[in-house]
PDB file of N, CA and C in Angstrom:
ATOM      1  N   MET L   1     111.911 110.102 146.835  1.00 86.00           N
ATOM      2  CA  MET L   1     110.854 109.503 146.036  1.00 86.00           C
ATOM      3  C   MET L   1     111.331 109.464 144.589  1.00 86.00           C
ATOM      4  N   THR L   2     111.259 108.277 144.009  1.00 94.00           N
ATOM      5  CA  THR L   2     111.704 108.131 142.625  1.00 94.00           C
ATOM      6  C   THR L   2     110.596 108.565 141.669  1.00 94.00           C
ATOM      7  N   SER L   3     110.963 108.693 140.409  1.00 94.00           N
ATOM      8  CA  SER L   3     109.969 109.128 139.423  1.00 94.00           C
ATOM      9  C   SER L   3     108.880 108.070 139.238  1.00 94.00           C
ATOM     10  N   GLU L   4     109.233 106.789 139.391  1.00 95.00           N
ATOM     11  CA  GLU L   4     108.220 105.741 139.276  1.00 95.00           C
ATOM     12  C   GLU L   4     107.208 105.831 140.417  1.00 95.00           C
ATOM     13  N   GLN L   5     107.690 106.116 141.604  1.00 95.00           N
ATOM     14  CA  GLN L   5     106.794 106.265 142.737  1.00 95.00           C
ATOM     15  C   GLN L   5     105.899 107.490 142.573  1.00 95.00           C
ATOM     16  N   ALA L   6     106.458 108.564 142.053  1.00 95.00           N
ATOM     17  CA  ALA L   6     105.675 109.773 141.827  1.00 95.00           C
ATOM     18  C   ALA L   6     104.583 109.521 140.787  1.00 95.00           C
ATOM     19  N   GLN L   7     104.934 108.801 139.732  1.00 96.00           N
ATOM     20  CA  GLN L   7     103.941 108.481 138.707  1.00 96.00           C
ATOM     21  C   GLN L   7     102.840 107.585 139.277  1.00 96.00           C
ATOM     22  N   ALA L   8     103.213 106.640 140.109  1.00 96.00           N
ATOM     23  CA  ALA L   8     102.219 105.759 140.729  1.00 96.00           C
ATOM     24  C   ALA L   8     101.293 106.563 141.641  1.00 96.00           C
ATOM     25  N   LEU L   9     101.851 107.485 142.402  1.00 96.00           N
ATOM     26  CA  LEU L   9     101.052 108.323 143.284  1.00 96.00           C
ATOM     27  C   LEU L   9     100.083 109.193 142.485  1.00 96.00           C
ATOM     28  N   ILE L  10     100.572 109.791 141.409  1.00 97.00           N
ATOM     29  CA  ILE L  10      99.726 110.625 140.555  1.00 97.00           C
ATOM     30  C   ILE L  10      98.620 109.779 139.931  1.00 97.00           C
ATOM     31  N   GLY L  11      98.965 108.570 139.505  1.00 97.00           N
ATOM     32  CA  GLY L  11      97.974 107.668 138.929  1.00 97.00           C
ATOM     33  C   GLY L  11      96.889 107.317 139.922  1.00 97.00           C
ATOM     34  N   MET L  12      97.269 107.024 141.165  1.00 97.00           N
ATOM     35  CA  MET L  12      96.280 106.697 142.192  1.00 97.00           C
ATOM     36  C   MET L  12      95.375 107.887 142.478  1.00 97.00           C
ATOM     37  N   ILE L  13      95.952 109.074 142.540  1.00 98.00           N
ATOM     38  CA  ILE L  13      95.156 110.276 142.795  1.00 98.00           C
ATOM     39  C   ILE L  13      94.161 110.511 141.656  1.00 98.00           C
ATOM     40  N   VAL L  14      94.598 110.305 140.425  1.00 97.00           N
ATOM     41  CA  VAL L  14      93.708 110.482 139.276  1.00 97.00           C
ATOM     42  C   VAL L  14      92.562 109.470 139.326  1.00 97.00           C
ATOM     43  N   VAL L  15      92.886 108.208 139.626  1.00 97.00           N
ATOM     44  CA  VAL L  15      91.847 107.174 139.696  1.00 97.00           C
ATOM     45  C   VAL L  15      90.857 107.498 140.809  1.00 97.00           C
ATOM     46  N   LEU L  16      91.337 107.916 141.966  1.00 97.00           N
ATOM     47  CA  LEU L  16      90.442 108.277 143.063  1.00 97.00           C
ATOM     48  C   LEU L  16      89.571 109.482 142.694  1.00 97.00           C
ATOM     49  N   GLY L  17      90.157 110.448 141.990  1.00 97.00           N
ATOM     50  CA  GLY L  17      89.394 111.612 141.544  1.00 97.00           C
ATOM     51  C   GLY L  17      88.284 111.220 140.591  1.00 97.00           C
ATOM     52  N   ILE L  18      88.571 110.317 139.657  1.00 97.00           N
ATOM     53  CA  ILE L  18      87.544 109.844 138.719  1.00 97.00           C
ATOM     54  C   ILE L  18      86.458 109.092 139.470  1.00 97.00           C
ATOM     55  N   LEU L  19      86.844 108.273 140.437  1.00 97.00           N
ATOM     56  CA  LEU L  19      85.870 107.546 141.243  1.00 97.00           C
ATOM     57  C   LEU L  19      84.933 108.505 141.973  1.00 97.00           C
ATOM     58  N   VAL L  20      85.491 109.551 142.544  1.00 96.00           N
ATOM     59  CA  VAL L  20      84.667 110.547 143.249  1.00 96.00           C
ATOM     60  C   VAL L  20      83.712 111.219 142.277  1.00 96.00           C
ATOM     61  N   LEU L  21      84.189 111.554 141.085  1.00 96.00           N
ATOM     62  CA  LEU L  21      83.331 112.205 140.090  1.00 96.00           C
ATOM     63  C   LEU L  21      82.194 111.295 139.643  1.00 96.00           C
ATOM     64  N   LEU L  22      82.429 109.986 139.631  1.00 97.00           N
ATOM     65  CA  LEU L  22      81.384 109.060 139.221  1.00 97.00           C
ATOM     66  C   LEU L  22      80.382 108.789 140.342  1.00 97.00           C
ATOM     67  N   VAL L  23      80.838 108.769 141.590  1.00 97.00           N
ATOM     68  CA  VAL L  23      79.975 108.413 142.712  1.00 97.00           C
ATOM     69  C   VAL L  23      79.226 109.630 143.252  1.00 97.00           C
ATOM     70  N   LEU L  24      79.791 110.809 143.146  1.00 96.00           N
ATOM     71  CA  LEU L  24      79.190 112.004 143.725  1.00 96.00           C
ATOM     72  C   LEU L  24      77.764 112.282 143.235  1.00 96.00           C
ATOM     73  N   PRO L  25      77.469 112.213 141.935  1.00 95.00           N
ATOM     74  CA  PRO L  25      76.082 112.467 141.505  1.00 95.00           C
ATOM     75  C   PRO L  25      75.079 111.480 142.112  1.00 95.00           C
ATOM     76  N   ALA L  26      75.482 110.230 142.246  1.00 96.00           N
ATOM     77  CA  ALA L  26      74.582 109.238 142.843  1.00 96.00           C
ATOM     78  C   ALA L  26      74.315 109.578 144.303  1.00 96.00           C
ATOM     79  N   LEU L  27      75.340 109.952 145.029  1.00 96.00           N
ATOM     80  CA  LEU L  27      75.169 110.305 146.439  1.00 96.00           C
ATOM     81  C   LEU L  27      74.301 111.552 146.600  1.00 96.00           C
ATOM     82  N   LEU L  28      74.493 112.523 145.722  1.00 96.00           N
ATOM     83  CA  LEU L  28      73.666 113.731 145.769  1.00 96.00           C
ATOM     84  C   LEU L  28      72.201 113.399 145.459  1.00 96.00           C
ATOM     85  N   GLY L  29      71.979 112.492 144.506  1.00 95.00           N
ATOM     86  CA  GLY L  29      70.617 112.079 144.183  1.00 95.00           C
ATOM     87  C   GLY L  29      69.949 111.363 145.341  1.00 95.00           C
ATOM     88  N   ILE L  30      70.690 110.503 146.023  1.00 96.00           N
ATOM     89  CA  ILE L  30      70.141 109.809 147.187  1.00 96.00           C
ATOM     90  C   ILE L  30      69.774 110.812 148.274  1.00 96.00           C
ATOM     91  N   ALA L  31      70.658 111.768 148.518  1.00 96.00           N
ATOM     92  CA  ALA L  31      70.380 112.782 149.538  1.00 96.00           C
ATOM     93  C   ALA L  31      69.138 113.601 149.165  1.00 96.00           C
ATOM     94  N   HIS L  32      69.003 113.938 147.901  1.00 96.00           N
ATOM     95  CA  HIS L  32      67.837 114.712 147.441  1.00 96.00           C
ATOM     96  C   HIS L  32      66.558 113.907 147.626  1.00 96.00           C
ATOM     97  N   ASP L  33      66.586 112.630 147.249  1.00 96.00           N
ATOM     98  CA  ASP L  33      65.404 111.784 147.411  1.00 96.00           C
ATOM     99  C   ASP L  33      65.001 111.667 148.880  1.00 96.00           C
ATOM    100  N   ARG L  34      65.974 111.519 149.756  1.00 96.00           N
ATOM    101  CA  ARG L  34      65.671 111.419 151.185  1.00 96.00           C
ATOM    102  C   ARG L  34      65.044 112.709 151.710  1.00 96.00           C
ATOM    103  N   ARG L  35      65.560 113.854 151.241  1.00 96.00           N
ATOM    104  CA  ARG L  35      65.010 115.133 151.679  1.00 96.00           C
ATOM    105  C   ARG L  35      63.565 115.286 151.207  1.00 96.00           C
ATOM    106  N   VAL L  36      63.298 114.913 149.961  1.00 96.00           N
ATOM    107  CA  VAL L  36      61.941 115.004 149.429  1.00 96.00           C
ATOM    108  C   VAL L  36      61.017 114.064 150.196  1.00 96.00           C
ATOM    109  N   ASP L  37      61.464 112.847 150.472  1.00 95.00           N
ATOM    110  CA  ASP L  37      60.647 111.903 151.241  1.00 95.00           C
ATOM    111  C   ASP L  37      60.324 112.460 152.618  1.00 95.00           C
ATOM    112  N   ARG L  38      61.313 113.066 153.269  1.00 95.00           N
ATOM    113  CA  ARG L  38      61.092 113.637 154.596  1.00 95.00           C
ATOM    114  C   ARG L  38      60.077 114.779 154.524  1.00 95.00           C
ATOM    115  N   GLN L  39      60.194 115.620 153.495  1.00 95.00           N
ATOM    116  CA  GLN L  39      59.253 116.724 153.342  1.00 95.00           C
ATOM    117  C   GLN L  39      57.836 116.211 153.088  1.00 95.00           C
ATOM    118  N   LEU L  40      57.715 115.152 152.308  1.00 94.00           N
ATOM    119  CA  LEU L  40      56.395 114.587 152.051  1.00 94.00           C
ATOM    120  C   LEU L  40      55.784 114.002 153.323  1.00 94.00           C
ATOM    121  N   ARG L  41      56.600 113.311 154.119  1.00 93.00           N
ATOM    122  CA  ARG L  41      56.090 112.765 155.383  1.00 93.00           C
ATOM    123  C   ARG L  41      55.635 113.882 156.316  1.00 93.00           C
ATOM    124  N   GLU L  42      56.431 114.957 156.396  1.00 93.00           N
ATOM    125  CA  GLU L  42      56.052 116.082 157.255  1.00 93.00           C
ATOM    126  C   GLU L  42      54.776 116.745 156.762  1.00 93.00           C
ATOM    127  N   ALA L  43      54.631 116.880 155.458  1.00 92.00           N
ATOM    128  CA  ALA L  43      53.416 117.486 154.903  1.00 92.00           C
ATOM    129  C   ALA L  43      52.204 116.601 155.174  1.00 92.00           C
ATOM    130  N   GLU L  44      52.386 115.302 155.111  1.00 90.00           N
ATOM    131  CA  GLU L  44      51.290 114.376 155.393  1.00 90.00           C
ATOM    132  C   GLU L  44      50.852 114.479 156.849  1.00 90.00           C
ATOM    133  N   LYS L  45      51.805 114.676 157.752  1.00 90.00           N
ATOM    134  CA  LYS L  45      51.474 114.817 159.169  1.00 90.00           C
ATOM    135  C   LYS L  45      50.706 116.110 159.438  1.00 90.00           C
ATOM    136  N   ARG L  46      51.000 117.165 158.673  1.00 89.00           N
ATOM    137  CA  ARG L  46      50.362 118.469 158.901  1.00 89.00           C
ATOM    138  C   ARG L  46      48.994 118.583 158.259  1.00 89.00           C
ATOM    139  N   ARG L  47      48.591 117.602 157.486  1.00 84.00           N
ATOM    140  CA  ARG L  47      47.284 117.674 156.820  1.00 84.00           C
ATOM    141  C   ARG L  47      46.183 117.818 157.853  1.00 84.00           C
ATOM    142  N   THR L  48      45.127 118.492 157.454  1.00 63.00           N
ATOM    143  CA  THR L  48      44.000 118.643 158.373  1.00 63.00           C
ATOM    144  C   THR L  48      43.298 117.299 158.525  1.00 63.00           C
ATOM    145  N   PRO L  49      42.695 117.046 159.684  1.00 67.00           N
ATOM    146  CA  PRO L  49      42.061 115.742 159.935  1.00 67.00           C
ATOM    147  C   PRO L  49      40.909 115.434 158.978  1.00 67.00           C
ATOM    148  N   GLY L  50      40.249 116.435 158.435  1.00 64.00           N
ATOM    149  CA  GLY L  50      39.116 116.210 157.544  1.00 64.00           C
ATOM    150  C   GLY L  50      39.514 115.682 156.181  1.00 64.00           C
ATOM    151  N   GLN L  51      40.759 115.859 155.796  1.00 62.00           N
ATOM    152  CA  GLN L  51      41.202 115.413 154.485  1.00 62.00           C
ATOM    153  C   GLN L  51      41.617 113.952 154.550  1.00 62.00           C
ATOM    154  N   LYS L  52      41.207 113.217 153.531  1.00 62.00           N
ATOM    155  CA  LYS L  52      41.599 111.814 153.447  1.00 62.00           C
ATOM    156  C   LYS L  52      42.523 111.658 152.256  1.00 62.00           C
ATOM    157  N   SER L  53      43.523 110.828 152.434  1.00 59.00           N
ATOM    158  CA  SER L  53      44.413 110.601 151.311  1.00 59.00           C
ATOM    159  C   SER L  53      43.809 109.545 150.404  1.00 59.00           C
ATOM    160  N   SER L  54      44.098 109.643 149.157  1.00 60.00           N
ATOM    161  CA  SER L  54      43.573 108.714 148.168  1.00 60.00           C
ATOM    162  C   SER L  54      44.205 107.348 148.356  1.00 60.00           C
ATOM    163  N   SER L  55      43.444 106.301 148.101  1.00 61.00           N
ATOM    164  CA  SER L  55      43.993 104.954 148.205  1.00 61.00           C
ATOM    165  C   SER L  55      44.770 104.594 146.953  1.00 61.00           C
ATOM    166  N   ARG L  56      44.524 105.305 145.868  1.00 63.00           N
ATOM    167  CA  ARG L  56      45.259 105.039 144.630  1.00 63.00           C
ATOM    168  C   ARG L  56      46.584 105.777 144.634  1.00 63.00           C
ATOM    169  N   SER L  57      47.543 105.166 144.008  1.00 60.00           N
ATOM    170  CA  SER L  57      48.860 105.778 143.910  1.00 60.00           C
ATOM    171  C   SER L  57      48.827 106.907 142.893  1.00 60.00           C
ATOM    172  N   THR L  58      49.544 107.989 143.176  1.00 66.00           N
ATOM    173  CA  THR L  58      49.595 109.103 142.238  1.00 66.00           C
ATOM    174  C   THR L  58      50.848 109.037 141.370  1.00 66.00           C
ATOM    175  N   VAL L  59      51.623 107.974 141.509  1.00 66.00           N
ATOM    176  CA  VAL L  59      52.828 107.818 140.707  1.00 66.00           C
ATOM    177  C   VAL L  59      52.406 107.346 139.319  1.00 66.00           C
ATOM    178  N   PRO L  60      52.865 108.022 138.262  1.00 63.00           N
ATOM    179  CA  PRO L  60      52.463 107.615 136.918  1.00 63.00           C
ATOM    180  C   PRO L  60      53.054 106.257 136.554  1.00 63.00           C
ATOM    181  N   SER L  61      52.380 105.569 135.660  1.00 67.00           N
ATOM    182  CA  SER L  61      52.884 104.272 135.210  1.00 67.00           C
ATOM    183  C   SER L  61      54.126 104.484 134.360  1.00 67.00           C
ATOM    184  N   THR L  62      54.826 103.390 134.108  1.00 69.00           N
ATOM    185  CA  THR L  62      56.033 103.456 133.285  1.00 69.00           C
ATOM    186  C   THR L  62      55.695 103.942 131.888  1.00 69.00           C
ATOM    187  N   ALA L  63      54.556 103.488 131.342  1.00 69.00           N
ATOM    188  CA  ALA L  63      54.165 103.901 129.996  1.00 69.00           C
ATOM    189  C   ALA L  63      53.924 105.406 129.946  1.00 69.00           C
ATOM    190  N   THR L  64      53.286 105.957 130.969  1.00 68.00           N
ATOM    191  CA  THR L  64      53.031 107.396 131.012  1.00 68.00           C
ATOM    192  C   THR L  64      54.344 108.152 131.106  1.00 68.00           C
ATOM    193  N   TRP L  65      55.243 107.663 131.954  1.00 63.00           N
ATOM    194  CA  TRP L  65      56.544 108.312 132.118  1.00 63.00           C
ATOM    195  C   TRP L  65      57.316 108.295 130.813  1.00 63.00           C
ATOM    196  N   TYR L  66      57.303 107.170 130.109  1.00 67.00           N
ATOM    197  CA  TYR L  66      58.022 107.055 128.847  1.00 67.00           C
ATOM    198  C   TYR L  66      57.419 107.996 127.816  1.00 67.00           C
ATOM    199  N   ALA L  67      56.078 108.049 127.728  1.00 70.00           N
ATOM    200  CA  ALA L  67      55.426 108.909 126.749  1.00 70.00           C
ATOM    201  C   ALA L  67      55.728 110.375 127.033  1.00 70.00           C
ATOM    202  N   GLU L  68      55.734 110.765 128.299  1.00 69.00           N
ATOM    203  CA  GLU L  68      56.045 112.158 128.644  1.00 69.00           C
ATOM    204  C   GLU L  68      57.459 112.513 128.204  1.00 69.00           C
ATOM    205  N   GLY L  69      58.382 111.601 128.426  1.00 66.00           N
ATOM    206  CA  GLY L  69      59.767 111.846 128.022  1.00 66.00           C
ATOM    207  C   GLY L  69      59.899 111.989 126.530  1.00 66.00           C
ATOM    208  N   ARG L  70      59.182 111.154 125.792  1.00 66.00           N
ATOM    209  CA  ARG L  70      59.241 111.220 124.333  1.00 66.00           C
ATOM    210  C   ARG L  70      58.633 112.528 123.831  1.00 66.00           C
ATOM    211  N   ARG L  71      57.518 112.946 124.428  1.00 65.00           N
ATOM    212  CA  ARG L  71      56.883 114.193 124.001  1.00 65.00           C
ATOM    213  C   ARG L  71      57.798 115.381 124.230  1.00 65.00           C
ATOM    214  N   SER L  72      58.440 115.422 125.389  1.00 61.00           N
ATOM    215  CA  SER L  72      59.286 116.574 125.684  1.00 61.00           C
ATOM    216  C   SER L  72      60.495 116.609 124.771  1.00 61.00           C
ATOM    217  N   LYS L  73      61.012 115.429 124.383  1.00 60.00           N
ATOM    218  CA  LYS L  73      62.147 115.410 123.463  1.00 60.00           C
ATOM    219  C   LYS L  73      61.737 115.906 122.092  1.00 60.00           C
ATOM    220  N   LYS L  74      60.514 115.555 121.658  1.00 57.00           N
ATOM    221  CA  LYS L  74      60.037 116.032 120.367  1.00 57.00           C
ATOM    222  C   LYS L  74      59.922 117.549 120.348  1.00 57.00           C
ATOM    223  N   LEU L  75      59.404 118.109 121.435  1.00 55.00           N
ATOM    224  CA  LEU L  75      59.239 119.558 121.481  1.00 55.00           C
ATOM    225  C   LEU L  75      60.574 120.269 121.452  1.00 55.00           C
ATOM    226  N   VAL L  76      61.565 119.711 122.098  1.00 55.00           N
ATOM    227  CA  VAL L  76      62.871 120.348 122.148  1.00 55.00           C
ATOM    228  C   VAL L  76      63.554 120.286 120.793  1.00 55.00           C
ATOM    229  N   SER L  77      63.441 119.147 120.111  1.00 53.00           N
ATOM    230  CA  SER L  77      64.160 118.984 118.862  1.00 53.00           C
ATOM    231  C   SER L  77      63.507 119.703 117.698  1.00 53.00           C
ATOM    232  N   SER L  78      62.277 120.133 117.816  1.00 49.00           N
ATOM    233  CA  SER L  78      61.565 120.781 116.697  1.00 49.00           C
ATOM    234  C   SER L  78      62.161 122.125 116.377  1.00 49.00           C
TER     235      SER L  78
END
């Protein structure tokens, strides 16, 4: 193996390593979201029959989410 081939191999390994470092957090986030979704579905199945779920969504609006983020940043920076 020549030095040029060794450098090319090292370069490919470095690029693949960087790719893994960039993709890994996204894959972990997807796995976490799927686990949470599964837990929520299981919890919904275990609910007692007398309880009714709300027809309104409990997910906050974008404006609420943005305001919460801004408030928490203010508290941290103070």
